Amino acid sequence: MGSRIENVIRTAVHTFATKPNGSLVNTNINHNLNVLRQLLNEICPAEDLGLSRNSGQPRFSLSLFPSRTAPVSYMEIFENQTVSIGVFILKDGASIPLHDHVGMHGILKVLYGTLNVQSYSPSQYIKARRFPVSCISEKDSPAMLSPSDHNLHTIGTVGGSASFLDILAPPYDPDGTCGNIRDCYYYADVGEGGPCNSEIRLLKRTSCPSSFWCDSVTYCGPDIKHLHHEFN
Ligand SMILES: [Fe+2]
């Protein structure tokens, strides 16, 4: 039997596999999503991902770069044409600006700390339904997004640094070549989008705020190299 992270990768690839026309092979995606959520609930960051028990930082790689100042770091775990899986690590006070995942599914599992997630579902072009902020920690089940629901979100720390495991399908860059890349846009919430419902918001596309950037750290969990051969 493989490691827990291997089971997550295998299940994610199976769940989100697509036919040549882009439709999902799996006809019962909700069942598979529930299995995936359960597997994510059982992930142990230290044992399964090589993240240190207290800080949620990789146990080895960050100490090699003491001058790092990026507010957010990303640790890629696995990526192929079907899914991208990695861990975002946010310093205390950091946030990921409001952004979209056009046509994607997503699963976000908090590993350490607590996050405020403000999500929106697109209702029309740049008009979006705003949901109440959800405050989630490692005790909570994963948060989900789909092409039509909660597809835009902003994510910020609450009372300290935090990290979360992120599964996106399909990936932003499915070929890994930057040749067929799926755009990610950033937005500002500029006010009410209609007279009758204050939760329908008008979102304006903006450039990425200069306060946000992301560097990368190296995965140091269980060996999953064989999966890159198997699934690529
Ligand atoms: Fe996101």
CSV table of C-alpha atoms and ligand atoms in Angstrom, one decimal:
chain,number,residue,atom,x,y,z
A,1,MET,CA,0.0,0.0,0.0
A,2,GLY,CA,1.3,3.5,-0.9
A,3,SER,CA,1.7,6.4,1.4
A,4,ARG,CA,-1.3,8.6,2.3
A,5,ILE,CA,-0.1,11.3,-0.1
A,6,GLU,CA,0.2,8.7,-2.8
A,7,ASN,CA,-3.4,7.7,-2.2
A,8,VAL,CA,-4.5,11.3,-2.5
A,9,ILE,CA,-2.7,11.7,-5.8
A,10,ARG,CA,-4.0,8.5,-7.2
A,11,THR,CA,-7.6,9.4,-6.2
A,12,ALA,CA,-7.3,12.9,-7.5
A,13,VAL,CA,-6.0,11.8,-10.9
A,14,HIS,CA,-8.8,9.2,-11.1
A,15,THR,CA,-11.5,11.7,-10.0
A,16,PHE,CA,-10.6,14.4,-12.5
A,17,ALA,CA,-9.4,12.4,-15.5
A,18,THR,CA,-10.9,13.8,-18.7
A,19,LYS,CA,-11.8,12.4,-22.2
A,20,PRO,CA,-10.3,14.0,-25.3
A,21,ASN,CA,-13.3,16.3,-25.5
A,22,GLY,CA,-12.6,17.7,-22.1
A,23,SER,CA,-15.5,16.0,-20.2
A,24,LEU,CA,-14.9,14.0,-17.1
A,25,VAL,CA,-14.4,10.3,-17.5
A,26,ASN,CA,-15.9,9.7,-14.0
A,27,THR,CA,-19.6,9.9,-14.1
A,28,ASN,CA,-20.0,9.9,-10.3
A,29,ILE,CA,-17.7,12.7,-9.3
A,30,ASN,CA,-19.5,13.5,-6.1
A,31,HIS,CA,-18.7,10.0,-4.7
A,32,ASN,CA,-15.0,10.4,-5.6
A,33,LEU,CA,-14.9,13.9,-4.2
A,34,ASN,CA,-16.2,12.6,-0.8
A,35,VAL,CA,-13.5,9.9,-0.9
A,36,LEU,CA,-10.9,12.5,-1.6
A,37,ARG,CA,-12.1,14.8,1.2
A,38,GLN,CA,-11.9,11.9,3.6
A,39,LEU,CA,-8.3,11.1,2.5
A,40,LEU,CA,-7.4,14.7,3.0
A,41,ASN,CA,-8.8,14.7,6.5
A,42,GLU,CA,-6.4,11.9,7.3
A,43,ILE,CA,-3.3,13.6,6.0
A,44,CYS,CA,-0.6,14.2,8.7
A,45,PRO,CA,1.5,17.2,7.6
A,46,ALA,CA,4.7,16.0,9.3
A,47,GLU,CA,4.5,12.4,8.3
A,48,ASP,CA,2.9,12.7,4.9
A,49,LEU,CA,4.3,15.9,3.5
A,50,GLY,CA,7.5,16.5,5.4
A,51,LEU,CA,6.2,19.7,7.0
A,52,SER,CA,7.4,20.6,10.5
A,53,ARG,CA,5.0,19.9,13.3
A,54,ASN,CA,4.8,23.4,14.7
A,55,SER,CA,5.2,25.9,11.9
A,56,GLY,CA,3.9,24.1,8.9
A,57,GLN,CA,7.1,25.0,7.1
A,58,PRO,CA,9.1,22.3,5.2
A,59,ARG,CA,11.5,20.7,7.6
A,60,PHE,CA,14.6,21.3,5.6
A,61,SER,CA,14.4,23.6,2.6
A,62,LEU,CA,13.4,26.9,4.2
A,63,SER,CA,16.4,26.9,6.6
A,64,LEU,CA,18.6,26.9,3.5
A,65,PHE,CA,17.2,30.3,2.5
A,66,PRO,CA,17.1,32.4,5.7
A,67,SER,CA,16.7,35.6,3.7
A,68,ARG,CA,13.3,34.6,2.2
A,69,THR,CA,10.9,37.5,2.4
A,70,ALA,CA,8.0,36.3,0.2
A,71,PRO,CA,4.7,36.5,2.1
A,72,VAL,CA,3.6,33.2,0.6
A,73,SER,CA,5.6,30.0,-0.5
A,74,TYR,CA,4.4,27.2,-2.7
A,75,MET,CA,5.6,23.6,-2.4
A,76,GLU,CA,4.7,21.6,-5.5
A,77,ILE,CA,4.0,17.9,-4.7
A,78,PHE,CA,2.6,16.6,-8.0
A,79,GLU,CA,1.5,17.9,-11.3
A,80,ASN,CA,0.4,16.3,-14.6
A,81,GLN,CA,-2.2,17.1,-17.3
A,82,THR,CA,-5.1,16.3,-14.9
A,83,VAL,CA,-4.3,17.8,-11.6
A,84,SER,CA,-1.9,20.0,-9.7
A,85,ILE,CA,-1.3,19.3,-6.0
A,86,GLY,CA,0.8,21.4,-3.7
A,87,VAL,CA,1.0,23.3,-0.4
A,88,PHE,CA,0.7,27.0,0.2
A,89,ILE,CA,2.4,28.4,3.2
A,90,LEU,CA,1.3,31.8,4.4
A,91,LYS,CA,3.3,34.0,6.8
A,92,ASP,CA,1.4,35.6,9.7
A,93,GLY,CA,-0.7,38.4,8.2
A,94,ALA,CA,-0.3,37.2,4.6
A,95,SER,CA,-3.2,36.8,2.2
A,96,ILE,CA,-3.7,35.5,-1.4
A,97,PRO,CA,-5.6,38.2,-3.3
A,98,LEU,CA,-9.0,37.6,-4.8
A,99,HIS,CA,-8.5,35.4,-7.9
A,100,ASP,CA,-10.4,33.0,-10.1
A,101,HIS,CA,-10.0,29.3,-11.3
A,102,VAL,CA,-11.9,29.4,-14.6
A,103,GLY,CA,-13.3,26.0,-15.4
A,104,MET,CA,-11.5,24.3,-12.5
A,105,HIS,CA,-12.4,22.2,-9.5
A,106,GLY,CA,-10.5,22.9,-6.3
A,107,ILE,CA,-10.0,21.4,-2.9
A,108,LEU,CA,-8.4,23.3,-0.1
A,109,LYS,CA,-7.4,21.4,3.1
A,110,VAL,CA,-5.9,23.5,6.0
A,111,LEU,CA,-2.8,21.8,7.4
A,112,TYR,CA,-1.7,24.3,10.1
A,113,GLY,CA,-3.2,27.5,11.5
A,114,THR,CA,-6.5,29.1,10.6
A,115,LEU,CA,-7.6,30.8,7.4
A,116,ASN,CA,-10.4,33.2,6.4
A,117,VAL,CA,-11.7,32.3,3.0
A,118,GLN,CA,-14.0,34.8,1.3
A,119,SER,CA,-15.4,33.1,-1.8
A,120,TYR,CA,-17.6,34.1,-4.7
A,121,SER,CA,-19.5,32.2,-7.4
A,122,PRO,CA,-19.6,33.9,-10.7
A,123,SER,CA,-23.1,34.8,-11.7
A,124,GLN,CA,-22.4,36.9,-14.8
A,125,TYR,CA,-19.2,38.3,-16.2
A,126,ILE,CA,-17.5,40.1,-13.3
A,127,LYS,CA,-20.7,40.0,-11.3
A,128,ALA,CA,-20.4,37.4,-8.5
A,129,ARG,CA,-22.4,36.1,-5.6
A,130,ARG,CA,-20.4,36.7,-2.3
A,131,PHE,CA,-20.6,34.2,0.4
A,132,PRO,CA,-20.0,34.8,4.2
A,133,VAL,CA,-16.3,34.5,5.2
A,134,SER,CA,-15.6,31.0,6.3
A,135,CYS,CA,-13.0,30.6,9.0
A,136,ILE,CA,-11.3,27.2,8.6
A,137,SER,CA,-8.5,25.4,10.4
A,138,GLU,CA,-6.9,21.9,10.3
A,139,LYS,CA,-9.9,20.6,12.3
A,140,ASP,CA,-12.3,21.3,9.4
A,141,SER,CA,-13.0,19.2,6.3
A,142,PRO,CA,-11.6,20.6,3.0
A,143,ALA,CA,-13.3,23.5,1.3
A,144,MET,CA,-14.4,22.9,-2.2
A,145,LEU,CA,-14.7,24.9,-5.4
A,146,SER,CA,-16.1,24.1,-8.8
A,147,PRO,CA,-16.3,25.9,-12.2
A,148,SER,CA,-19.7,27.3,-11.1
A,149,ASP,CA,-19.5,27.5,-7.2
A,150,HIS,CA,-17.1,29.4,-5.0
A,151,ASN,CA,-14.7,29.7,-8.0
A,152,LEU,CA,-13.2,33.0,-6.9
A,153,HIS,CA,-11.7,33.5,-3.5
A,154,THR,CA,-9.3,35.4,-1.3
A,155,ILE,CA,-7.5,33.6,1.5
A,156,GLY,CA,-5.9,35.2,4.5
A,157,THR,CA,-4.3,34.1,7.8
A,158,VAL,CA,-6.1,34.5,11.2
A,159,GLY,CA,-3.8,35.0,14.2
A,160,GLY,CA,-0.6,33.5,12.8
A,161,SER,CA,1.0,31.7,9.9
A,162,ALA,CA,-1.0,28.9,8.2
A,163,SER,CA,-0.6,26.4,5.4
A,164,PHE,CA,-3.1,24.5,3.2
A,165,LEU,CA,-2.9,21.6,0.7
A,166,ASP,CA,-4.4,22.7,-2.6
A,167,ILE,CA,-5.7,20.4,-5.3
A,168,LEU,CA,-6.7,22.0,-8.6
A,169,ALA,CA,-8.1,20.2,-11.7
A,170,PRO,CA,-7.3,20.9,-14.4
A,171,PRO,CA,-4.0,22.6,-13.6
A,172,TYR,CA,-3.3,26.2,-14.7
A,173,ASP,CA,-0.5,24.8,-16.9
A,174,PRO,CA,-1.6,21.3,-17.9
A,175,ASP,CA,1.3,20.6,-20.3
A,176,GLY,CA,3.9,21.9,-17.9
A,177,THR,CA,5.3,23.9,-20.8
A,178,CYS,CA,3.6,27.3,-20.3
A,179,GLY,CA,2.3,26.7,-23.9
A,180,ASN,CA,-1.3,26.0,-23.1
A,181,ILE,CA,-1.6,28.0,-19.9
A,182,ARG,CA,-4.9,28.8,-18.2
A,183,ASP,CA,-5.0,32.4,-17.1
A,184,CYS,CA,-5.6,33.3,-13.5
A,185,TYR,CA,-7.0,36.8,-13.0
A,186,TYR,CA,-7.0,39.0,-9.9
A,187,TYR,CA,-10.0,41.1,-8.9
A,188,ALA,CA,-11.1,43.8,-6.6
A,189,ASP,CA,-14.6,43.9,-5.0
A,190,VAL,CA,-15.7,47.3,-6.1
A,191,GLY,CA,-19.3,47.3,-4.7
A,192,GLU,CA,-22.8,46.1,-5.0
A,193,GLY,CA,-23.6,44.5,-8.3
A,194,GLY,CA,-27.4,45.1,-8.2
A,195,PRO,CA,-29.9,47.2,-6.4
A,196,CYS,CA,-31.8,44.4,-4.5
A,197,ASN,CA,-29.1,42.1,-3.2
A,198,SER,CA,-25.9,43.3,-1.5
A,199,GLU,CA,-24.3,39.9,-1.8
A,200,ILE,CA,-24.3,40.2,-5.6
A,201,ARG,CA,-21.0,42.0,-6.0
A,202,LEU,CA,-19.3,43.8,-8.9
A,203,LEU,CA,-15.7,42.5,-9.4
A,204,LYS,CA,-13.2,44.5,-11.4
A,205,ARG,CA,-10.2,42.7,-12.9
A,206,THR,CA,-7.0,44.2,-11.6
A,207,SER,CA,-3.3,43.5,-11.8
A,208,CYS,CA,-1.8,41.3,-9.1
A,209,PRO,CA,-1.2,43.5,-6.0
A,210,SER,CA,2.5,44.3,-5.4
A,211,SER,CA,2.1,43.1,-1.8
A,212,PHE,CA,1.6,39.5,-3.0
A,213,TRP,CA,4.2,37.3,-4.5
A,214,CYS,CA,5.0,33.7,-4.0
A,215,ASP,CA,8.3,31.8,-4.0
A,216,SER,CA,8.8,28.0,-4.1
A,217,VAL,CA,10.1,25.4,-1.6
A,218,THR,CA,11.0,21.8,-2.2
A,219,TYR,CA,8.8,18.9,-1.3
A,220,CYS,CA,10.4,16.6,1.2
A,221,GLY,CA,7.7,14.1,2.1
A,222,PRO,CA,7.4,10.4,1.1
A,223,ASP,CA,8.9,9.4,-2.2
A,224,ILE,CA,6.3,9.8,-5.0
A,225,LYS,CA,8.7,9.9,-8.1
A,226,HIS,CA,7.2,6.7,-9.5
A,227,LEU,CA,3.8,8.5,-9.8
A,228,HIS,CA,5.3,11.1,-12.1
A,229,HIS,CA,6.3,8.2,-14.4
A,230,GLU,CA,3.0,6.4,-14.0
A,231,PHE,CA,0.7,9.4,-14.6
A,232,ASN,CA,2.7,11.4,-17.2
B,1,FE,FE,-7.1,29.7,-5.2
